[in-house]
XYZ file of N, CA, C and O in Angstrom:
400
model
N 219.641 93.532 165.345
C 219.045 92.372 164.730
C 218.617 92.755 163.322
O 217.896 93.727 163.098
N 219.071 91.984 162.430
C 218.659 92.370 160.903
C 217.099 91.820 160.855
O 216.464 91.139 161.660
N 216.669 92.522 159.300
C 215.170 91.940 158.639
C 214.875 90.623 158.613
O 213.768 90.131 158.833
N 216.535 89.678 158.161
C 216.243 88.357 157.718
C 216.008 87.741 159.084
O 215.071 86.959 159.242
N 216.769 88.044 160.012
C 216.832 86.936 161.821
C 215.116 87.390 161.725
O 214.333 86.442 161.663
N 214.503 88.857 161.711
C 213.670 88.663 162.432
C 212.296 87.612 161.804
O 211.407 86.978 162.371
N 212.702 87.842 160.257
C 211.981 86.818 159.803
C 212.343 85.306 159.728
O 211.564 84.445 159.318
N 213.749 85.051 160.217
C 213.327 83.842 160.402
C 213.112 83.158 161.785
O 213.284 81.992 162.139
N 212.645 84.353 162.503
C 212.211 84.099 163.958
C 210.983 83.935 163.894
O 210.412 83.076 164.566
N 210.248 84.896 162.906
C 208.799 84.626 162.725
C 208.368 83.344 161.775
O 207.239 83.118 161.340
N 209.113 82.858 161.647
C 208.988 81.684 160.745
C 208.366 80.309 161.177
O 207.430 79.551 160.922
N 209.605 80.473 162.092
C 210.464 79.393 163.166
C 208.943 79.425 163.980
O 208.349 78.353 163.876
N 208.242 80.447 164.748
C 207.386 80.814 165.584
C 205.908 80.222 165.665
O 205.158 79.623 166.436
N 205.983 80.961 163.930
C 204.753 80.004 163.106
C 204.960 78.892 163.135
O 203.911 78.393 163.541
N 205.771 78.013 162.935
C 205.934 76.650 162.978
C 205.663 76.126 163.677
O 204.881 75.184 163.550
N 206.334 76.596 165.061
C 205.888 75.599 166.122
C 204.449 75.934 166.778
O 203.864 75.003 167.331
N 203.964 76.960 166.754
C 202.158 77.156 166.730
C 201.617 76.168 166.026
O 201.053 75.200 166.536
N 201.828 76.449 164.250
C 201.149 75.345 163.806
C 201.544 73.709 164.393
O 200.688 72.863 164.656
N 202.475 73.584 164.472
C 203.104 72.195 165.119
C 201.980 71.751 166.330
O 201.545 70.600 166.352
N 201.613 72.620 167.188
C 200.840 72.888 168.444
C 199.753 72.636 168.187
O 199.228 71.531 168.328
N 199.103 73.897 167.654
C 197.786 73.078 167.084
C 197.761 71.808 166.450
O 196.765 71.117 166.665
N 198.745 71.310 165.634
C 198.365 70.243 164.738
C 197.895 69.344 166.212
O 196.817 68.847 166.537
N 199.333 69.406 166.955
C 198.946 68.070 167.913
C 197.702 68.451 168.985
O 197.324 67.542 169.724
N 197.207 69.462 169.066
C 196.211 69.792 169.831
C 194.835 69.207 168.925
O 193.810 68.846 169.504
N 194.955 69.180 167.713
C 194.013 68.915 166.864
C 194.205 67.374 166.751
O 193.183 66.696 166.861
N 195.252 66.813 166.570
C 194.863 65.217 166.798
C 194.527 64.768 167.785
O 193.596 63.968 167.695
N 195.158 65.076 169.335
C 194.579 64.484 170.400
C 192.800 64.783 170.755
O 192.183 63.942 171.409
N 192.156 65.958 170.282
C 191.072 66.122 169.865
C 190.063 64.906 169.232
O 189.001 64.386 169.574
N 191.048 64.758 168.077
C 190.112 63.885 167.175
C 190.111 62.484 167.723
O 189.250 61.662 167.410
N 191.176 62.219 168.612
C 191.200 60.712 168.943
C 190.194 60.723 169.929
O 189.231 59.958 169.990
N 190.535 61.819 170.844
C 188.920 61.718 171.999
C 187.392 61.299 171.337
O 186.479 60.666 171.868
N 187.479 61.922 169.921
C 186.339 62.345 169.632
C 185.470 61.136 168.621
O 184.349 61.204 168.117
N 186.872 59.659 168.564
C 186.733 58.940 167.813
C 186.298 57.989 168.571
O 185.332 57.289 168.267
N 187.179 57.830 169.969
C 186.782 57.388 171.621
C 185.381 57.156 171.644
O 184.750 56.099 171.648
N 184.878 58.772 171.664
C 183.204 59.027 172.601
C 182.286 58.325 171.256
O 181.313 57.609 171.492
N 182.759 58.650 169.756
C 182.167 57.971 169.384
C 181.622 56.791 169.345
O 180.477 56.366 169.195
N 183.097 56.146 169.577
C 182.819 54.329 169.900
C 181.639 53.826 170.570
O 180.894 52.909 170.225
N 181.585 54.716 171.768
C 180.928 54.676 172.981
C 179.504 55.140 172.716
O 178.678 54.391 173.236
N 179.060 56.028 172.141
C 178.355 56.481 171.569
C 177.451 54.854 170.985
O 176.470 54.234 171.395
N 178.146 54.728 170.180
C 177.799 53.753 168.845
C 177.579 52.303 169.860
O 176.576 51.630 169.624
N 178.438 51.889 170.875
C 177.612 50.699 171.688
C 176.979 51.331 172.337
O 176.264 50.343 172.504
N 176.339 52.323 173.110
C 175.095 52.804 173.768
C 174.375 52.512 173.120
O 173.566 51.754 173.655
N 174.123 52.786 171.789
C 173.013 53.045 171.012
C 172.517 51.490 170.705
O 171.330 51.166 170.680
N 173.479 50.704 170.508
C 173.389 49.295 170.105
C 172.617 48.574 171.371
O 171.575 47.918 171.350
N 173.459 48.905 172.462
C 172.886 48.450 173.496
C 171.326 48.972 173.947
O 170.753 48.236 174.750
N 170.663 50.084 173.529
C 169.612 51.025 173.566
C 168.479 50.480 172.705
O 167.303 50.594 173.051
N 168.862 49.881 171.568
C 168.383 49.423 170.733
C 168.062 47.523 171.071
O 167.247 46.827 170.465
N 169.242 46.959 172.507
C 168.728 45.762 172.627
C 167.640 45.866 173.646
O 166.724 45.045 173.685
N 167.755 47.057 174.621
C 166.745 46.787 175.473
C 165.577 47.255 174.919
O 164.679 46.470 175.227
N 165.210 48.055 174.326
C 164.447 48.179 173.229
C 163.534 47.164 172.442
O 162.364 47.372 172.121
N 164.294 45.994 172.179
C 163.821 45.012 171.346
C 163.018 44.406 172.394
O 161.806 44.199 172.330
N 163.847 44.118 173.435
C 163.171 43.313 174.833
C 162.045 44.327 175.530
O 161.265 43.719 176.264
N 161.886 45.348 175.461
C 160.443 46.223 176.268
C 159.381 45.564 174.839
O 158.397 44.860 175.065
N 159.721 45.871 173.725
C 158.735 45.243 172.645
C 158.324 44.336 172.516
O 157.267 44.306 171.886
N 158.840 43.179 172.975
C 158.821 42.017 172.760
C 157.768 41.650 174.116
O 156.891 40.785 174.088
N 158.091 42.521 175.271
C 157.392 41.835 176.433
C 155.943 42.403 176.411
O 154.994 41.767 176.870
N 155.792 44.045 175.666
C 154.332 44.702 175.570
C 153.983 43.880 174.564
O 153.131 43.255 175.194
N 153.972 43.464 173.659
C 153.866 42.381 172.562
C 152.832 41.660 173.073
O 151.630 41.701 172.812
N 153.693 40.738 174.128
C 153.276 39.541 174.542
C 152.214 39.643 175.544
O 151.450 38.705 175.769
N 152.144 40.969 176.255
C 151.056 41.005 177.028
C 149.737 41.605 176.056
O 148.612 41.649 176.554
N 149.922 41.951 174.977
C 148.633 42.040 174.376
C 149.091 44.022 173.980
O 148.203 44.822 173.686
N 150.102 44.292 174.045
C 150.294 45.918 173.587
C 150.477 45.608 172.794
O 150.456 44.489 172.281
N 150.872 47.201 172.269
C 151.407 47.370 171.012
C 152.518 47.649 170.961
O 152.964 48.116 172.009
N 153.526 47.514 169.750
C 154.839 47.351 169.699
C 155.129 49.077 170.370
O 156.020 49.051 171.219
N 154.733 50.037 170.208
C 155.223 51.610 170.486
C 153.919 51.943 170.844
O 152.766 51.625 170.554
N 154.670 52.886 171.760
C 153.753 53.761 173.170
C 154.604 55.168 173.067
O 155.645 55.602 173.561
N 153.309 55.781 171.899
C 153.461 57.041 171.546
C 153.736 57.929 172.784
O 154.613 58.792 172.752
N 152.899 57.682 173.973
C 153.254 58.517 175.054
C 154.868 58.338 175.946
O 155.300 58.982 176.902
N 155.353 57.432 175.333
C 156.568 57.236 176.256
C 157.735 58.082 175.058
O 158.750 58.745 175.274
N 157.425 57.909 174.484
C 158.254 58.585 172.909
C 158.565 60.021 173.112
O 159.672 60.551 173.215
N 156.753 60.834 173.170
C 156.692 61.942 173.305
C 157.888 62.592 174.629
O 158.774 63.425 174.434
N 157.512 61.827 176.090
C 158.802 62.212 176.744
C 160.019 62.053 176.761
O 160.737 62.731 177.495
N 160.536 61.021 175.863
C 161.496 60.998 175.355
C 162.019 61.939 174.452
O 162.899 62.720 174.815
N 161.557 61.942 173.296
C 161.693 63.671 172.577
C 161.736 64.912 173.479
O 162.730 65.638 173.511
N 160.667 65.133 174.191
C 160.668 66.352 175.325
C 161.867 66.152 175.939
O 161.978 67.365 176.114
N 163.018 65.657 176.500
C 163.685 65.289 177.494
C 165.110 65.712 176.392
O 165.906 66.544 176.827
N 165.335 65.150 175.107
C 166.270 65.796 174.536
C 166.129 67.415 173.913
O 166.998 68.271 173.746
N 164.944 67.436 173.700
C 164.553 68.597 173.382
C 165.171 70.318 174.471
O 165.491 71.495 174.300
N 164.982 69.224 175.599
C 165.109 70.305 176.810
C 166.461 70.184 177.220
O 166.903 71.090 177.928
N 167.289 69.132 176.879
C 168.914 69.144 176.694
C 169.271 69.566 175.845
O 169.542 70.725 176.162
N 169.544 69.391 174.632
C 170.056 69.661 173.536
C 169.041 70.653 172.777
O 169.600 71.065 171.760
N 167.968 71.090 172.892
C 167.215 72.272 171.820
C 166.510 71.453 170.608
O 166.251 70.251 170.665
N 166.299 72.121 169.736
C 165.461 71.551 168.612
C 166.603 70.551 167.935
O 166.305 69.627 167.179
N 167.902 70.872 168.314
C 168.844 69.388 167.281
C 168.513 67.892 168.063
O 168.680 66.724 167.714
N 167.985 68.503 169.238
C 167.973 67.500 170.434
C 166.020 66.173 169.943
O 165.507 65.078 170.176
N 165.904 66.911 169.518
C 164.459 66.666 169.090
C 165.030 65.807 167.714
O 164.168 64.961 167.479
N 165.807 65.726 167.017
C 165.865 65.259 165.457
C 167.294 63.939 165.926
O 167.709 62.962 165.303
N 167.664 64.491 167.193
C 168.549 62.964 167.740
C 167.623 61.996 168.208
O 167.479 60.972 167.540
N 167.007 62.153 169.198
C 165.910 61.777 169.599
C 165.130 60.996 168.738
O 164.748 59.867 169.048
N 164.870 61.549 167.653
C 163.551 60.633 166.628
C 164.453 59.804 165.552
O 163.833 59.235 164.653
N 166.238 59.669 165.588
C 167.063 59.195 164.870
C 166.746 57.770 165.771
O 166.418 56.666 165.335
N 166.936 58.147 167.001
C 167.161 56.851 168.060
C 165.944 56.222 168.133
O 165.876 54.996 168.214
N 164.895 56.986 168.112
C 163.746 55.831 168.437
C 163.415 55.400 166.752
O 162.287 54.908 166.705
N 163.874 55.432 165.786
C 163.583 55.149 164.453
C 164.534 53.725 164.575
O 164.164 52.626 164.161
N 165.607 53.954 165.119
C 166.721 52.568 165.241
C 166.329 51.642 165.759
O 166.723 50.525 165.422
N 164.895 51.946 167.326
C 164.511 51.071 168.147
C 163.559 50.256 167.490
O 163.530 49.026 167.545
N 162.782 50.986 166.866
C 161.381 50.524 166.751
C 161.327 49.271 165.703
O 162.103 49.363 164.752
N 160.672 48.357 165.757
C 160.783 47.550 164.723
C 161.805 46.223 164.703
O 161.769 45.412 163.778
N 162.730 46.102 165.850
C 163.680 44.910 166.312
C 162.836 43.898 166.384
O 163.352 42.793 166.216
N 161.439 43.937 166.626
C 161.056 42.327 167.161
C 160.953 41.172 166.030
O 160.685 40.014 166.353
């Protein structure tokens, strides 16, 4: 086998790796565009029941937010996800608060 076959075996080789990954890397991103979706109506939907717990402490004479229900809420991502879990957490209740 000469220098040139073997390089254009290694060529050829590389190619279809990268080829591989590429498509390993798009079917990736489509999942990841998926969970987003999903993601993004949770949150919407999170944010309607949200409006409706406010609206009903409201009306009984609360107050719009109940620092103590918050706090376990933060604690609860905190203890899933770590300290990034704590700064998702206060993204989401920043989205809730304030619908009525």
């Amino acid at each position: 086998m000469s220098s040139s076959s073997t390089a254009t075996e290694s060529t050829e080789t590389a190619a279809t790796e990268t080829t591989g990954a590429a498509d390993v890397i798009g079917t990736a991103r489509e999942r990841i565009d998926a969970l987003d979706g999903q993601i993004l109506d949770l949150v919407r939907e999170r944010m309607t029941v949200s409006a409706g717990i406010q609206e009903a402490r409201i009306a009984s004479g609360g107050r719009r937010v109940q620092l103590s229900r918050e706090m376990e809420i933060l604690d609860r991502y905190r203890q899933r996800l770590g300290k990034p879990g704590t700064t998702l957490a206060m993204t989401l209740l920043e989205l809730c608060r304030g619908r009525v």
